[in-house]
Amino acid sequence: ALRERSPPAPAAGAIWTEPETGMEFVWVPAGCFQMGSEERSGDEQPVHQVCVDGFWLGKYEVTQGQWRRVMGENPSRFQKGDDYPVENVSWKDAQAFIAKLNARGEGGLRLPSESEWEYACRGGGRSETYCGGEDIDHLAWYSGNSDGSTHAVGGKAANALGLHDMSGNVWEWVQDCHQDSYAGAPGDGSAWEESDCARLVVRGGGWINEPGRLRSAFRFWGNPDAAGDVLGFRLARTP
């Protein structure tokens, strides 16, 4: 009997465009990496191996224009243009956006898991301080250069996979519940979820933060209803 072959994975750096919003996604190839950091005790440890399947990840943070196209309004504080990241959105708001866009478009969109996010930030698992290397001014909008505001997406250099603003600009919600350590964390790239999840992870740091909070391994959290002018997100898509 003939067995169906699964289609070949896209090439690293391939682009898929979401038809409803024009949102660009970059292919993140499968691989394994060391997640976490020895730099800071607590929730960045223990450093552990995670192996992720290939997936699509937004090239940029979700923008105000894309949000408005789906939701019909704009919650952001910094309304300076459609290509600025949407902010002032909670985890629940992000999920509502995803549900609405999946119903209208091709489906499969979701928040990335925390391990997918860190793997992609690290350009496929490299040991880089920030998402793209060591030069924070080259890569990120943060307290030292943001002039107290978000900036249009894509204004700073991309990382090795072609992803922009994974350090800085706005914090990015991921799917996972926050835990006090990585003890018992999944090693397969899936999100670490609980039925009652009072703290959701945010990653990447924002325009208001010092460099230490923009590190590849740094973790922070908010409750599901928390919103503020430094909280945004980017989308993932399962192939």
PDB file of C-alpha atoms in Angstrom:
ATOM      1  CA  ALA A   1       0.000   0.000   0.000  1.00  0.00           C
ATOM      2  CA  LEU A   2       1.171   3.492  -0.730  1.00  0.00           C
ATOM      3  CA  ARG A   3       1.793   5.601   2.329  1.00  0.00           C
ATOM      4  CA  GLU A   4       1.153   9.308   2.129  1.00  0.00           C
ATOM      5  CA  ARG A   5       4.279  11.323   2.590  1.00  0.00           C
ATOM      6  CA  SER A   6       4.020  14.367   4.783  1.00  0.00           C
ATOM      7  CA  PRO A   7       4.926  17.479   2.793  1.00  0.00           C
ATOM      8  CA  PRO A   8       8.508  18.658   3.218  1.00  0.00           C
ATOM      9  CA  ALA A   9       9.071  21.310   5.864  1.00  0.00           C
ATOM     10  CA  PRO A  10       9.490  24.854   4.551  1.00  0.00           C
ATOM     11  CA  ALA A  11      13.023  26.231   4.292  1.00  0.00           C
ATOM     12  CA  ALA A  12      14.344  28.203   7.267  1.00  0.00           C
ATOM     13  CA  GLY A  13      13.349  31.814   6.798  1.00  0.00           C
ATOM     14  CA  ALA A  14      10.437  31.010   4.462  1.00  0.00           C
ATOM     15  CA  ILE A  15       7.534  33.471   4.756  1.00  0.00           C
ATOM     16  CA  TRP A  16       3.814  32.722   5.018  1.00  0.00           C
ATOM     17  CA  THR A  17       1.349  35.620   4.825  1.00  0.00           C
ATOM     18  CA  GLU A  18      -1.934  35.485   6.723  1.00  0.00           C
ATOM     19  CA  PRO A  19      -4.579  36.478   4.150  1.00  0.00           C
ATOM     20  CA  GLU A  20      -6.979  38.456   6.358  1.00  0.00           C
ATOM     21  CA  THR A  21      -4.411  40.834   7.893  1.00  0.00           C
ATOM     22  CA  GLY A  22      -1.310  40.524   5.716  1.00  0.00           C
ATOM     23  CA  MET A  23       0.612  39.440   8.841  1.00  0.00           C
ATOM     24  CA  GLU A  24       3.945  37.871   7.857  1.00  0.00           C
ATOM     25  CA  PHE A  25       5.159  34.671   9.509  1.00  0.00           C
ATOM     26  CA  VAL A  26       8.681  33.227   9.429  1.00  0.00           C
ATOM     27  CA  TRP A  27       9.351  29.478   9.420  1.00  0.00           C
ATOM     28  CA  VAL A  28      11.222  28.376  12.546  1.00  0.00           C
ATOM     29  CA  PRO A  29      12.821  24.982  11.828  1.00  0.00           C
ATOM     30  CA  ALA A  30      12.693  22.147  14.359  1.00  0.00           C
ATOM     31  CA  GLY A  31      15.592  21.708  16.766  1.00  0.00           C
ATOM     32  CA  CYS A  32      16.786  21.256  20.324  1.00  0.00           C
ATOM     33  CA  PHE A  33      18.286  23.840  22.671  1.00  0.00           C
ATOM     34  CA  GLN A  34      19.211  24.590  26.263  1.00  0.00           C
ATOM     35  CA  MET A  35      16.406  26.667  27.787  1.00  0.00           C
ATOM     36  CA  GLY A  36      16.980  28.963  30.740  1.00  0.00           C
ATOM     37  CA  SER A  37      20.040  30.610  32.227  1.00  0.00           C
ATOM     38  CA  GLU A  38      22.629  30.200  34.956  1.00  0.00           C
ATOM     39  CA  GLU A  39      22.807  33.985  35.308  1.00  0.00           C
ATOM     40  CA  ARG A  40      19.825  34.422  37.539  1.00  0.00           C
ATOM     41  CA  SER A  41      18.596  31.996  40.142  1.00  0.00           C
ATOM     42  CA  GLY A  42      14.921  31.160  40.500  1.00  0.00           C
ATOM     43  CA  ASP A  43      12.562  30.861  37.598  1.00  0.00           C
ATOM     44  CA  GLU A  44      15.241  30.661  34.865  1.00  0.00           C
ATOM     45  CA  GLN A  45      16.561  27.380  36.300  1.00  0.00           C
ATOM     46  CA  PRO A  46      17.239  24.545  35.999  1.00  0.00           C
ATOM     47  CA  VAL A  47      18.650  24.950  32.501  1.00  0.00           C
ATOM     48  CA  HIS A  48      17.117  22.060  30.544  1.00  0.00           C
ATOM     49  CA  GLN A  49      16.948  20.684  27.018  1.00  0.00           C
ATOM     50  CA  VAL A  50      13.834  21.321  24.951  1.00  0.00           C
ATOM     51  CA  CYS A  51      13.213  19.974  21.436  1.00  0.00           C
ATOM     52  CA  VAL A  52      10.640  21.875  19.396  1.00  0.00           C
ATOM     53  CA  ASP A  53       8.877  20.962  16.176  1.00  0.00           C
ATOM     54  CA  GLY A  54       9.017  23.413  13.293  1.00  0.00           C
ATOM     55  CA  PHE A  55       6.401  26.169  13.437  1.00  0.00           C
ATOM     56  CA  TRP A  56       5.512  29.575  12.006  1.00  0.00           C
ATOM     57  CA  LEU A  57       6.093  32.702  14.099  1.00  0.00           C
ATOM     58  CA  GLY A  58       5.099  36.292  13.423  1.00  0.00           C
ATOM     59  CA  LYS A  59       7.964  38.268  11.905  1.00  0.00           C
ATOM     60  CA  TYR A  60       6.774  41.259  13.945  1.00  0.00           C
ATOM     61  CA  GLU A  61       4.648  41.930  16.978  1.00  0.00           C
ATOM     62  CA  VAL A  62       0.925  42.219  16.138  1.00  0.00           C
ATOM     63  CA  THR A  63       0.346  45.805  15.023  1.00  0.00           C
ATOM     64  CA  GLN A  64      -2.400  48.279  15.790  1.00  0.00           C
ATOM     65  CA  GLY A  65      -3.557  48.164  12.174  1.00  0.00           C
ATOM     66  CA  GLN A  66      -3.855  44.370  12.238  1.00  0.00           C
ATOM     67  CA  TRP A  67      -5.693  44.480  15.563  1.00  0.00           C
ATOM     68  CA  ARG A  68      -8.153  47.085  14.298  1.00  0.00           C
ATOM     69  CA  ARG A  69      -8.829  45.106  11.123  1.00  0.00           C
ATOM     70  CA  VAL A  70      -9.948  42.117  13.212  1.00  0.00           C
ATOM     71  CA  MET A  71     -11.426  43.745  16.342  1.00  0.00           C
ATOM     72  CA  GLY A  72     -12.733  47.047  14.986  1.00  0.00           C
ATOM     73  CA  GLU A  73     -11.047  49.241  17.613  1.00  0.00           C
ATOM     74  CA  ASN A  74      -7.610  50.077  18.990  1.00  0.00           C
ATOM     75  CA  PRO A  75      -6.894  49.803  22.739  1.00  0.00           C
ATOM     76  CA  SER A  76      -3.344  51.148  22.511  1.00  0.00           C
ATOM     77  CA  ARG A  77      -1.988  54.131  24.435  1.00  0.00           C
ATOM     78  CA  PHE A  78       0.596  55.043  21.787  1.00  0.00           C
ATOM     79  CA  GLN A  79      -1.594  55.541  18.722  1.00  0.00           C
ATOM     80  CA  LYS A  80       1.118  56.832  16.408  1.00  0.00           C
ATOM     81  CA  GLY A  81       0.487  54.641  13.372  1.00  0.00           C
ATOM     82  CA  ASP A  82      -0.855  51.320  12.154  1.00  0.00           C
ATOM     83  CA  ASP A  83       2.634  49.782  12.128  1.00  0.00           C
ATOM     84  CA  TYR A  84       3.167  50.350  15.860  1.00  0.00           C
ATOM     85  CA  PRO A  85       2.672  47.280  18.069  1.00  0.00           C
ATOM     86  CA  VAL A  86      -0.749  46.943  19.626  1.00  0.00           C
ATOM     87  CA  GLU A  87      -0.456  47.297  23.405  1.00  0.00           C
ATOM     88  CA  ASN A  88      -2.712  47.626  26.397  1.00  0.00           C
ATOM     89  CA  VAL A  89      -3.986  44.109  25.643  1.00  0.00           C
ATOM     90  CA  SER A  90      -4.390  41.358  28.218  1.00  0.00           C
ATOM     91  CA  TRP A  91      -3.775  37.636  27.690  1.00  0.00           C
ATOM     92  CA  LYS A  92      -7.548  37.205  27.438  1.00  0.00           C
ATOM     93  CA  ASP A  93      -7.703  39.993  24.828  1.00  0.00           C
ATOM     94  CA  ALA A  94      -5.014  38.235  22.782  1.00  0.00           C
ATOM     95  CA  GLN A  95      -6.996  34.990  22.928  1.00  0.00           C
ATOM     96  CA  ALA A  96     -10.147  36.803  21.757  1.00  0.00           C
ATOM     97  CA  PHE A  97      -8.208  38.239  18.797  1.00  0.00           C
ATOM     98  CA  ILE A  98      -6.874  34.776  17.909  1.00  0.00           C
ATOM     99  CA  ALA A  99     -10.330  33.190  18.062  1.00  0.00           C
ATOM    100  CA  LYS A 100     -11.819  35.869  15.825  1.00  0.00           C
ATOM    101  CA  LEU A 101      -8.994  35.731  13.283  1.00  0.00           C
ATOM    102  CA  ASN A 102      -9.032  31.909  13.179  1.00  0.00           C
ATOM    103  CA  ALA A 103     -12.772  32.004  12.462  1.00  0.00           C
ATOM    104  CA  ARG A 104     -12.232  34.376   9.540  1.00  0.00           C
ATOM    105  CA  GLY A 105      -8.979  33.154   8.061  1.00  0.00           C
ATOM    106  CA  GLU A 106      -7.157  29.869   7.514  1.00  0.00           C
ATOM    107  CA  GLY A 107      -6.928  28.850  11.182  1.00  0.00           C
ATOM    108  CA  GLY A 108      -4.092  27.350  13.207  1.00  0.00           C
ATOM    109  CA  LEU A 109      -3.082  30.646  14.826  1.00  0.00           C
ATOM    110  CA  ARG A 110      -2.209  30.711  18.531  1.00  0.00           C
ATOM    111  CA  LEU A 111       0.174  32.189  21.056  1.00  0.00           C
ATOM    112  CA  PRO A 112       3.594  30.530  21.002  1.00  0.00           C
ATOM    113  CA  SER A 113       4.599  28.333  23.890  1.00  0.00           C
ATOM    114  CA  GLU A 114       7.265  29.809  26.139  1.00  0.00           C
ATOM    115  CA  SER A 115       9.860  27.322  24.908  1.00  0.00           C
ATOM    116  CA  GLU A 116       9.019  28.016  21.260  1.00  0.00           C
ATOM    117  CA  TRP A 117       9.364  31.720  22.014  1.00  0.00           C
ATOM    118  CA  GLU A 118      12.795  31.377  23.623  1.00  0.00           C
ATOM    119  CA  TYR A 119      14.052  28.995  20.923  1.00  0.00           C
ATOM    120  CA  ALA A 120      12.987  31.457  18.211  1.00  0.00           C
ATOM    121  CA  CYS A 121      14.339  34.454  20.142  1.00  0.00           C
ATOM    122  CA  ARG A 122      17.691  32.695  20.308  1.00  0.00           C
ATOM    123  CA  GLY A 123      17.690  32.311  16.520  1.00  0.00           C
ATOM    124  CA  GLY A 124      17.177  28.547  16.775  1.00  0.00           C
ATOM    125  CA  GLY A 125      18.713  27.998  20.190  1.00  0.00           C
ATOM    126  CA  ARG A 126      21.919  30.045  20.159  1.00  0.00           C
ATOM    127  CA  SER A 127      23.395  31.177  23.460  1.00  0.00           C
ATOM    128  CA  GLU A 128      22.775  34.893  22.878  1.00  0.00           C
ATOM    129  CA  THR A 129      22.188  37.435  25.638  1.00  0.00           C
ATOM    130  CA  TYR A 130      19.435  39.200  23.684  1.00  0.00           C
ATOM    131  CA  CYS A 131      17.241  38.054  20.800  1.00  0.00           C
ATOM    132  CA  GLY A 132      19.787  38.443  18.038  1.00  0.00           C
ATOM    133  CA  GLY A 133      23.107  38.906  19.797  1.00  0.00           C
ATOM    134  CA  GLU A 134      24.868  41.107  22.339  1.00  0.00           C
ATOM    135  CA  ASP A 135      24.331  44.666  21.017  1.00  0.00           C
ATOM    136  CA  ILE A 136      21.086  45.790  22.617  1.00  0.00           C
ATOM    137  CA  ASP A 137      20.915  49.199  20.900  1.00  0.00           C
ATOM    138  CA  HIS A 138      21.161  47.464  17.520  1.00  0.00           C
ATOM    139  CA  LEU A 139      18.357  45.020  18.366  1.00  0.00           C
ATOM    140  CA  ALA A 140      15.864  46.594  20.730  1.00  0.00           C
ATOM    141  CA  TRP A 141      13.811  49.566  21.874  1.00  0.00           C
ATOM    142  CA  TYR A 142      14.316  49.780  25.650  1.00  0.00           C
ATOM    143  CA  SER A 143      14.697  52.356  28.427  1.00  0.00           C
ATOM    144  CA  GLY A 144      18.020  53.586  27.030  1.00  0.00           C
ATOM    145  CA  ASN A 145      16.795  54.568  23.564  1.00  0.00           C
ATOM    146  CA  SER A 146      12.975  54.484  23.350  1.00  0.00           C
ATOM    147  CA  ASP A 147      12.260  58.092  24.442  1.00  0.00           C
ATOM    148  CA  GLY A 148       9.398  56.788  26.552  1.00  0.00           C
ATOM    149  CA  SER A 149       7.341  55.178  23.793  1.00  0.00           C
ATOM    150  CA  THR A 150       6.851  52.155  21.600  1.00  0.00           C
ATOM    151  CA  HIS A 151       8.208  52.338  18.046  1.00  0.00           C
ATOM    152  CA  ALA A 152       7.033  51.025  14.678  1.00  0.00           C
ATOM    153  CA  VAL A 153       7.733  47.305  14.353  1.00  0.00           C
ATOM    154  CA  GLY A 154      10.811  46.217  12.425  1.00  0.00           C
ATOM    155  CA  GLY A 155      12.839  49.350  13.142  1.00  0.00           C
ATOM    156  CA  LYS A 156      15.650  47.409  14.782  1.00  0.00           C
ATOM    157  CA  ALA A 157      17.782  44.572  13.411  1.00  0.00           C
ATOM    158  CA  ALA A 158      16.321  41.082  13.030  1.00  0.00           C
ATOM    159  CA  ASN A 159      17.747  38.012  14.720  1.00  0.00           C
ATOM    160  CA  ALA A 160      19.244  35.059  12.817  1.00  0.00           C
ATOM    161  CA  LEU A 161      15.796  33.794  11.794  1.00  0.00           C
ATOM    162  CA  GLY A 162      14.601  37.176  10.515  1.00  0.00           C
ATOM    163  CA  LEU A 163      12.400  37.977  13.533  1.00  0.00           C
ATOM    164  CA  HIS A 164      12.230  41.566  14.787  1.00  0.00           C
ATOM    165  CA  ASP A 165      11.644  43.144  18.213  1.00  0.00           C
ATOM    166  CA  MET A 166      11.734  39.919  20.209  1.00  0.00           C
ATOM    167  CA  SER A 167      13.798  41.883  22.702  1.00  0.00           C
ATOM    168  CA  GLY A 168      12.151  45.205  23.548  1.00  0.00           C
ATOM    169  CA  ASN A 169       9.328  47.367  22.185  1.00  0.00           C
ATOM    170  CA  VAL A 170       6.516  45.496  24.017  1.00  0.00           C
ATOM    171  CA  TRP A 171       6.397  42.450  26.260  1.00  0.00           C
ATOM    172  CA  GLU A 172       4.857  39.474  24.482  1.00  0.00           C
ATOM    173  CA  TRP A 173       2.266  37.155  25.986  1.00  0.00           C
ATOM    174  CA  VAL A 174       2.873  33.427  25.525  1.00  0.00           C
ATOM    175  CA  GLN A 175       0.536  30.503  26.172  1.00  0.00           C
ATOM    176  CA  ASP A 176       2.142  29.187  29.370  1.00  0.00           C
ATOM    177  CA  CYS A 177       1.272  29.500  33.028  1.00  0.00           C
ATOM    178  CA  HIS A 178       4.170  30.885  35.064  1.00  0.00           C
ATOM    179  CA  GLN A 179       5.958  28.501  37.433  1.00  0.00           C
ATOM    180  CA  ASP A 180       8.540  29.422  40.055  1.00  0.00           C
ATOM    181  CA  SER A 181      11.136  27.182  38.410  1.00  0.00           C
ATOM    182  CA  TYR A 182      11.608  24.945  35.368  1.00  0.00           C
ATOM    183  CA  ALA A 183      11.539  21.780  37.498  1.00  0.00           C
ATOM    184  CA  GLY A 184       9.130  19.459  35.699  1.00  0.00           C
ATOM    185  CA  ALA A 185       8.837  21.660  32.597  1.00  0.00           C
ATOM    186  CA  PRO A 186       7.845  19.955  29.327  1.00  0.00           C
ATOM    187  CA  GLY A 187      10.746  19.118  27.040  1.00  0.00           C
ATOM    188  CA  ASP A 188       8.779  18.835  23.805  1.00  0.00           C
ATOM    189  CA  GLY A 189       8.061  22.491  23.047  1.00  0.00           C
ATOM    190  CA  SER A 190       4.486  22.359  24.324  1.00  0.00           C
ATOM    191  CA  ALA A 191       3.028  25.013  26.598  1.00  0.00           C
ATOM    192  CA  TRP A 192       3.028  24.373  30.356  1.00  0.00           C
ATOM    193  CA  GLU A 193      -0.614  24.855  31.226  1.00  0.00           C
ATOM    194  CA  GLU A 194      -2.888  24.318  34.205  1.00  0.00           C
ATOM    195  CA  SER A 195      -6.656  24.370  34.497  1.00  0.00           C
ATOM    196  CA  ASP A 196      -6.626  27.433  36.755  1.00  0.00           C
ATOM    197  CA  CYS A 197      -3.789  29.645  35.665  1.00  0.00           C
ATOM    198  CA  ALA A 198      -3.502  32.848  37.677  1.00  0.00           C
ATOM    199  CA  ARG A 199      -0.142  33.965  36.221  1.00  0.00           C
ATOM    200  CA  LEU A 200       0.630  33.957  32.489  1.00  0.00           C
ATOM    201  CA  VAL A 201       4.149  34.351  31.147  1.00  0.00           C
ATOM    202  CA  VAL A 202       5.306  37.422  29.217  1.00  0.00           C
ATOM    203  CA  ARG A 203       8.631  37.551  27.410  1.00  0.00           C
ATOM    204  CA  GLY A 204      11.094  39.906  25.760  1.00  0.00           C
ATOM    205  CA  GLY A 205      10.907  43.098  27.791  1.00  0.00           C
ATOM    206  CA  GLY A 206       9.623  46.434  26.582  1.00  0.00           C
ATOM    207  CA  TRP A 207      10.329  50.065  25.783  1.00  0.00           C
ATOM    208  CA  ILE A 208      10.326  50.988  29.484  1.00  0.00           C
ATOM    209  CA  ASN A 209      12.715  48.286  30.734  1.00  0.00           C
ATOM    210  CA  GLU A 210      16.398  48.064  31.581  1.00  0.00           C
ATOM    211  CA  PRO A 211      18.579  45.685  29.511  1.00  0.00           C
ATOM    212  CA  GLY A 212      18.483  42.857  32.073  1.00  0.00           C
ATOM    213  CA  ARG A 213      14.788  42.334  31.410  1.00  0.00           C
ATOM    214  CA  LEU A 214      15.338  42.035  27.660  1.00  0.00           C
ATOM    215  CA  ARG A 215      17.603  38.986  27.968  1.00  0.00           C
ATOM    216  CA  SER A 216      16.657  35.878  25.980  1.00  0.00           C
ATOM    217  CA  ALA A 217      16.056  33.880  29.172  1.00  0.00           C
ATOM    218  CA  PHE A 218      14.252  36.517  31.257  1.00  0.00           C
ATOM    219  CA  ARG A 219      10.708  35.655  32.386  1.00  0.00           C
ATOM    220  CA  PHE A 220       7.953  37.816  33.796  1.00  0.00           C
ATOM    221  CA  TRP A 221       4.219  37.343  34.247  1.00  0.00           C
ATOM    222  CA  GLY A 222       0.836  39.006  34.540  1.00  0.00           C
ATOM    223  CA  ASN A 223      -2.630  37.837  35.462  1.00  0.00           C
ATOM    224  CA  PRO A 224      -4.958  36.943  32.553  1.00  0.00           C
ATOM    225  CA  ASP A 225      -6.725  40.322  32.728  1.00  0.00           C
ATOM    226  CA  ALA A 226      -3.591  42.465  33.136  1.00  0.00           C
ATOM    227  CA  ALA A 227      -3.166  45.087  30.424  1.00  0.00           C
ATOM    228  CA  GLY A 228      -0.802  48.021  30.047  1.00  0.00           C
ATOM    229  CA  ASP A 229       1.058  50.144  27.527  1.00  0.00           C
ATOM    230  CA  VAL A 230       3.985  47.729  27.546  1.00  0.00           C
ATOM    231  CA  LEU A 231       1.994  44.488  26.960  1.00  0.00           C
ATOM    232  CA  GLY A 232       1.521  43.098  23.442  1.00  0.00           C
ATOM    233  CA  PHE A 233       2.028  39.799  21.621  1.00  0.00           C
ATOM    234  CA  ARG A 234       3.012  38.026  18.433  1.00  0.00           C
ATOM    235  CA  LEU A 235       1.325  35.005  16.912  1.00  0.00           C
ATOM    236  CA  ALA A 236       2.486  31.495  16.128  1.00  0.00           C
ATOM    237  CA  ARG A 237       0.928  29.046  13.702  1.00  0.00           C
ATOM    238  CA  THR A 238       1.046  25.273  13.657  1.00  0.00           C
ATOM    239  CA  PRO A 239       1.826  24.033  10.129  1.00  0.00           C
TER     240      PRO A 239
END
